Amino acid sequence: MKVAAISFAFVAVGLVATLVIEWWIGAPASLSELGFGFGDKIGRVKLGEGLGDATRLPAIPYALGYFARYVDDPSAAVLMKNLLLLPLLGVVLARIWLDGPRDAVVAGGIAFLMSFPQLVRHTLALVPEEGWLVPILAFAFHRFLSIRRGADGAPLLPAALALAIGVWIKPTMLAIAPVLAALIAWKAGRARDLLPTCGLVCVSILILSALHLVDSGRFTPTSSLNGYELWKGNAIEALAHFPERSLDVISHRAPVWESDDDEWAWSRRCTEAALEFWSEHPAAARELFIRKFGQVFFRIRGEESPSDFAGRDRLKSWGMVWMFGFRIALWLAIGLALATVLRAAAGSTMSHDALIDAVGFIAVLTAFTAPYLIAWGTERRLMPMVIPVFLYLWSVWRRRSPSGQASVART
């Protein structure tokens, strides 16, 4: 009952915040006018057609396309989306508080997350994908941290289901979901749980690949835009803009779409152009990688974007305070996780769960950040990792706190 009450209160606050943000930013008249390439896909689904290509994964276009058949209103759709997904975050925050320790550190962490301007804005947004991934990844990673050795399969399935849905939302989840599903089964310590947890994710990937075969002629779970995104982050033109500006500003310099190209041929030519950049301009490639690493792990100011709206400059300025706090938390979490792994390698005695949590955090962080180090990232794209970072710190604090140790012993 306490979890439900806290989750309900969080959802209510989130829905009010959604209305405020929608009023501030403004919304298009129709779901088929949404940006980031989703509007056209939503319009096709609304008319009963397929996606037509593999540029966008199907979860968001199908969810909003079917919704548009009955209510073609972006404001109503964003309320629907948050009514469905915010309870996942509400459960996570409720469990953090109720599972202890209930002290100023935990309360401060929750307050920090709930007031983080960029996190709030992108979590509540209808598109692009981060608004859907933040709750899903937070829920799945919290389940991973909460599972105890010897747990039966039933508590594992909600996390596996969330991950299976996640792979239909954004291609980066194709790296994260199988890793996290395997970690969940490993932590439970029951070999027979590997099949339902990882199997659910694998089946989801296979069905997604079959759908792309119908839409694009290729059996693959990923997006045909991957080559284009790789090129943007590995082009000589990027040096003049990244990380201060979104690399969407160089889109007009992308390899030309030839008359006989399909989406996969063009994606392949974009990939080839990126590989040529690496071989022909190694110094520039190294410089871009250093900038990408700084953007992913250190930068506190958001980039300029063609989609900026009035007032976003103020949001950037305020948000730098929270981003600075997130960077401290990120490196603290990395340091604690690495120290745990190194102590275990040196033969120190520690709990099974503490070691797996540390390995799991490093593995998920690596899977999450790798695409943005290879291609390119933005402040928005980093938001799904914010809550898992704080969840890992919470798990460490929980073990070291007397009240938290008592709570862990009871679960």
mmCIF file of N, CA and C in Angstrom, residues 204-273:
data_model
loop_
_atom_site.group_PDB
_atom_site.id
_atom_site.type_symbol
_atom_site.label_atom_id
_atom_site.label_comp_id
_atom_site.label_asym_id
_atom_site.label_seq_id
_atom_site.Cartn_x
_atom_site.Cartn_y
_atom_site.Cartn_z
ATOM 1 N N SER A 204 12.043 -11.122 -28.369
ATOM 2 C CA SER A 204 11.652 -9.769 -28.749
ATOM 3 C C SER A 204 12.509 -9.256 -29.899
ATOM 4 N N ILE A 205 13.830 -9.513 -29.836
ATOM 5 C CA ILE A 205 14.740 -9.076 -30.899
ATOM 6 C C ILE A 205 14.418 -9.793 -32.207
ATOM 7 N N LEU A 206 14.100 -11.083 -32.146
ATOM 8 C CA LEU A 206 13.774 -11.843 -33.352
ATOM 9 C C LEU A 206 12.482 -11.339 -33.992
ATOM 10 N N ILE A 207 11.473 -11.035 -33.186
ATOM 11 C CA ILE A 207 10.209 -10.523 -33.736
ATOM 12 C C ILE A 207 10.434 -9.151 -34.363
ATOM 13 N N LEU A 208 11.223 -8.325 -33.701
ATOM 14 C CA LEU A 208 11.550 -7.008 -34.249
ATOM 15 C C LEU A 208 12.268 -7.162 -35.595
ATOM 16 N N SER A 209 13.195 -8.097 -35.687
ATOM 17 C CA SER A 209 13.917 -8.333 -36.937
ATOM 18 C C SER A 209 12.967 -8.769 -38.051
ATOM 19 N N ALA A 210 12.000 -9.617 -37.710
ATOM 20 C CA ALA A 210 11.020 -10.066 -38.705
ATOM 21 C C ALA A 210 10.168 -8.899 -39.190
ATOM 22 N N LEU A 211 9.799 -8.010 -38.285
ATOM 23 C CA LEU A 211 9.011 -6.840 -38.681
ATOM 24 C C LEU A 211 9.823 -5.947 -39.624
ATOM 25 N N HIS A 212 11.100 -5.777 -39.338
ATOM 26 C CA HIS A 212 11.947 -4.981 -40.228
ATOM 27 C C HIS A 212 12.126 -5.666 -41.581
ATOM 28 N N LEU A 213 12.107 -6.982 -41.595
ATOM 29 C CA LEU A 213 12.174 -7.705 -42.876
ATOM 30 C C LEU A 213 10.987 -7.328 -43.755
ATOM 31 N N VAL A 214 9.822 -7.228 -43.148
ATOM 32 C CA VAL A 214 8.623 -6.843 -43.890
ATOM 33 C C VAL A 214 8.701 -5.388 -44.346
ATOM 34 N N ASP A 215 9.171 -4.499 -43.454
ATOM 35 C CA ASP A 215 9.168 -3.067 -43.739
ATOM 36 C C ASP A 215 10.321 -2.618 -44.629
ATOM 37 N N SER A 216 11.478 -3.288 -44.496
ATOM 38 C CA SER A 216 12.656 -2.774 -45.187
ATOM 39 C C SER A 216 13.379 -3.806 -46.047
ATOM 40 N N GLY A 217 12.948 -5.072 -45.992
ATOM 41 C CA GLY A 217 13.593 -6.096 -46.791
ATOM 42 C C GLY A 217 14.826 -6.698 -46.164
ATOM 43 N N ARG A 218 15.121 -6.356 -44.918
ATOM 44 C CA ARG A 218 16.303 -6.912 -44.248
ATOM 45 C C ARG A 218 15.913 -7.420 -42.869
ATOM 46 N N PHE A 219 16.351 -8.646 -42.549
ATOM 47 C CA PHE A 219 16.091 -9.246 -41.239
ATOM 48 C C PHE A 219 17.135 -8.700 -40.268
ATOM 49 N N THR A 220 16.763 -7.677 -39.537
ATOM 50 C CA THR A 220 17.688 -7.022 -38.606
ATOM 51 C C THR A 220 16.893 -6.285 -37.539
ATOM 52 N N PRO A 221 17.409 -6.213 -36.318
ATOM 53 C CA PRO A 221 16.678 -5.501 -35.268
ATOM 54 C C PRO A 221 17.059 -4.023 -35.160
ATOM 55 N N THR A 222 18.024 -3.596 -35.950
ATOM 56 C CA THR A 222 18.540 -2.252 -35.742
ATOM 57 C C THR A 222 17.957 -1.267 -36.746
ATOM 58 N N SER A 223 18.429 -0.024 -36.690
ATOM 59 C CA SER A 223 17.902 1.044 -37.538
ATOM 60 C C SER A 223 18.813 1.277 -38.731
ATOM 61 N N SER A 224 18.217 1.601 -39.862
ATOM 62 C CA SER A 224 19.010 1.925 -41.044
ATOM 63 C C SER A 224 19.656 3.301 -40.935
ATOM 64 N N LEU A 225 19.361 4.048 -39.883
ATOM 65 C CA LEU A 225 20.004 5.340 -39.658
ATOM 66 C C LEU A 225 21.340 5.210 -38.933
ATOM 67 N N ASN A 226 21.690 4.003 -38.519
ATOM 68 C CA ASN A 226 22.919 3.836 -37.741
ATOM 69 C C ASN A 226 24.164 4.291 -38.514
ATOM 70 N N GLY A 227 24.217 3.969 -39.809
ATOM 71 C CA GLY A 227 25.354 4.399 -40.602
ATOM 72 C C GLY A 227 25.442 5.904 -40.700
ATOM 73 N N TYR A 228 24.298 6.537 -40.858
ATOM 74 C CA TYR A 228 24.234 8.004 -40.921
ATOM 75 C C TYR A 228 24.691 8.625 -39.611
ATOM 76 N N GLU A 229 24.260 8.063 -38.477
ATOM 77 C CA GLU A 229 24.686 8.587 -37.174
ATOM 78 C C GLU A 229 26.184 8.357 -36.967
ATOM 79 N N LEU A 230 26.684 7.217 -37.434
ATOM 80 C CA LEU A 230 28.116 6.957 -37.338
ATOM 81 C C LEU A 230 28.899 7.978 -38.160
ATOM 82 N N TRP A 231 28.413 8.281 -39.353
ATOM 83 C CA TRP A 231 29.097 9.271 -40.187
ATOM 84 C C TRP A 231 29.127 10.645 -39.519
ATOM 85 N N LYS A 232 28.000 11.070 -38.945
ATOM 86 C CA LYS A 232 27.957 12.404 -38.336
ATOM 87 C C LYS A 232 29.006 12.554 -37.246
ATOM 88 N N GLY A 233 29.243 11.496 -36.498
ATOM 89 C CA GLY A 233 30.225 11.573 -35.431
ATOM 90 C C GLY A 233 31.644 11.288 -35.880
ATOM 91 N N ASN A 234 31.807 10.971 -37.154
ATOM 92 C CA ASN A 234 33.134 10.631 -37.673
ATOM 93 C C ASN A 234 33.308 11.244 -39.056
ATOM 94 N N ALA A 235 33.149 12.541 -39.104
ATOM 95 C CA ALA A 235 33.300 13.308 -40.336
ATOM 96 C C ALA A 235 34.149 14.534 -40.036
ATOM 97 N N ILE A 236 34.911 14.966 -41.012
ATOM 98 C CA ILE A 236 35.786 16.117 -40.812
ATOM 99 C C ILE A 236 34.973 17.355 -40.457
ATOM 100 N N GLU A 237 33.725 17.434 -40.962
ATOM 101 C CA GLU A 237 32.867 18.583 -40.686
ATOM 102 C C GLU A 237 32.481 18.673 -39.215
ATOM 103 N N ALA A 238 32.504 17.538 -38.498
ATOM 104 C CA ALA A 238 32.092 17.527 -37.091
ATOM 105 C C ALA A 238 33.040 18.328 -36.212
ATOM 106 N N LEU A 239 34.301 18.445 -36.619
ATOM 107 C CA LEU A 239 35.292 19.145 -35.801
ATOM 108 C C LEU A 239 34.925 20.603 -35.566
ATOM 109 N N ALA A 240 34.226 21.206 -36.505
ATOM 110 C CA ALA A 240 33.877 22.620 -36.382
ATOM 111 C C ALA A 240 32.701 22.854 -35.438
ATOM 112 N N HIS A 241 32.006 21.802 -35.026
ATOM 113 C CA HIS A 241 30.762 21.995 -34.275
ATOM 114 C C HIS A 241 30.701 21.230 -32.951
ATOM 115 N N PHE A 242 31.228 20.021 -32.910
ATOM 116 C CA PHE A 242 31.039 19.153 -31.741
ATOM 117 C C PHE A 242 32.048 19.491 -30.643
ATOM 118 N N PRO A 243 31.618 19.532 -29.365
ATOM 119 C CA PRO A 243 30.296 19.198 -28.821
ATOM 120 C C PRO A 243 29.394 20.404 -28.565
ATOM 121 N N GLU A 244 29.819 21.606 -28.992
ATOM 122 C CA GLU A 244 29.033 22.802 -28.685
ATOM 123 C C GLU A 244 27.678 22.813 -29.403
ATOM 124 N N ARG A 245 27.617 22.194 -30.578
ATOM 125 C CA ARG A 245 26.375 22.192 -31.343
ATOM 126 C C ARG A 245 25.999 20.768 -31.717
ATOM 127 N N SER A 246 24.717 20.546 -31.879
ATOM 128 C CA SER A 246 24.253 19.245 -32.355
ATOM 129 C C SER A 246 24.791 19.005 -33.753
ATOM 130 N N LEU A 247 25.212 17.769 -34.020
ATOM 131 C CA LEU A 247 25.750 17.448 -35.336
ATOM 132 C C LEU A 247 24.668 17.322 -36.399
ATOM 133 N N ASP A 248 23.422 17.555 -36.020
ATOM 134 C CA ASP A 248 22.380 17.664 -37.038
ATOM 135 C C ASP A 248 22.673 18.818 -37.995
ATOM 136 N N VAL A 249 23.512 19.780 -37.566
ATOM 137 C CA VAL A 249 23.813 20.934 -38.420
ATOM 138 C C VAL A 249 24.649 20.543 -39.644
ATOM 139 N N ILE A 250 25.257 19.347 -39.641
ATOM 140 C CA ILE A 250 26.047 18.937 -40.802
ATOM 141 C C ILE A 250 25.312 17.901 -41.643
ATOM 142 N N SER A 251 24.039 17.720 -41.383
ATOM 143 C CA SER A 251 23.276 16.693 -42.097
ATOM 144 C C SER A 251 23.337 16.880 -43.609
ATOM 145 N N HIS A 252 23.373 18.141 -44.060
ATOM 146 C CA HIS A 252 23.377 18.404 -45.499
ATOM 147 C C HIS A 252 24.682 17.987 -46.162
ATOM 148 N N ARG A 253 25.707 17.659 -45.375
ATOM 149 C CA ARG A 253 26.994 17.232 -45.926
ATOM 150 C C ARG A 253 27.121 15.704 -45.959
ATOM 151 N N ALA A 254 26.082 15.011 -45.611
ATOM 152 C CA ALA A 254 26.127 13.541 -45.579
ATOM 153 C C ALA A 254 26.336 12.978 -46.985
ATOM 154 N N PRO A 255 26.825 11.751 -47.096
ATOM 155 C CA PRO A 255 26.940 11.124 -48.415
ATOM 156 C C PRO A 255 25.621 11.186 -49.182
ATOM 157 N N VAL A 256 25.711 11.452 -50.460
ATOM 158 C CA VAL A 256 24.522 11.639 -51.291
ATOM 159 C C VAL A 256 23.787 10.315 -51.460
ATOM 160 N N TRP A 257 22.475 10.376 -51.410
ATOM 161 C CA TRP A 257 21.635 9.201 -51.658
ATOM 162 C C TRP A 257 21.535 9.018 -53.162
ATOM 163 N N GLU A 258 22.186 7.985 -53.683
ATOM 164 C CA GLU A 258 22.178 7.741 -55.121
ATOM 165 C C GLU A 258 20.825 7.210 -55.577
ATOM 166 N N SER A 259 20.572 7.336 -56.859
ATOM 167 C CA SER A 259 19.256 6.967 -57.401
ATOM 168 C C SER A 259 18.944 5.488 -57.211
ATOM 169 N N ASP A 260 19.963 4.639 -57.193
ATOM 170 C CA ASP A 260 19.714 3.206 -57.035
ATOM 171 C C ASP A 260 19.892 2.719 -55.598
ATOM 172 N N ASP A 261 20.050 3.646 -54.658
ATOM 173 C CA ASP A 261 20.212 3.272 -53.249
ATOM 174 C C ASP A 261 18.878 2.912 -52.621
ATOM 175 N N ASP A 262 18.888 1.904 -51.761
ATOM 176 C CA ASP A 262 17.818 1.762 -50.791
ATOM 177 C C ASP A 262 18.369 2.237 -49.445
ATOM 178 N N GLU A 263 17.570 2.154 -48.379
ATOM 179 C CA GLU A 263 18.015 2.711 -47.098
ATOM 180 C C GLU A 263 19.258 2.015 -46.570
ATOM 181 N N TRP A 264 19.392 0.703 -46.848
ATOM 182 C CA TRP A 264 20.545 -0.034 -46.329
ATOM 183 C C TRP A 264 21.796 0.243 -47.146
ATOM 184 N N ALA A 265 21.642 0.451 -48.441
ATOM 185 C CA ALA A 265 22.801 0.795 -49.269
ATOM 186 C C ALA A 265 23.342 2.164 -48.861
ATOM 187 N N TRP A 266 22.440 3.100 -48.613
ATOM 188 C CA TRP A 266 22.887 4.427 -48.177
ATOM 189 C C TRP A 266 23.536 4.356 -46.798
ATOM 190 N N SER A 267 22.962 3.562 -45.895
ATOM 191 C CA SER A 267 23.559 3.398 -44.568
ATOM 192 C C SER A 267 24.957 2.807 -44.684
ATOM 193 N N ARG A 268 25.119 1.842 -45.590
ATOM 194 C CA ARG A 268 26.432 1.229 -45.774
ATOM 195 C C ARG A 268 27.430 2.250 -46.315
ATOM 196 N N ARG A 269 27.002 3.111 -47.224
ATOM 197 C CA ARG A 269 27.920 4.120 -47.766
ATOM 198 C C ARG A 269 28.278 5.151 -46.696
ATOM 199 N N CYS A 270 27.366 5.474 -45.799
ATOM 200 C CA CYS A 270 27.684 6.366 -44.678
ATOM 201 C C CYS A 270 28.722 5.722 -43.767
ATOM 202 N N THR A 271 28.549 4.426 -43.509
ATOM 203 C CA THR A 271 29.515 3.701 -42.680
ATOM 204 C C THR A 271 30.884 3.682 -43.348
ATOM 205 N N GLU A 272 30.914 3.442 -44.629
ATOM 206 C CA GLU A 272 32.181 3.431 -45.355
ATOM 207 C C GLU A 272 32.868 4.792 -45.306
ATOM 208 N N ALA A 273 32.066 5.860 -45.382
ATOM 209 C CA ALA A 273 32.640 7.206 -45.296
ATOM 210 C C ALA A 273 33.259 7.447 -43.923
#
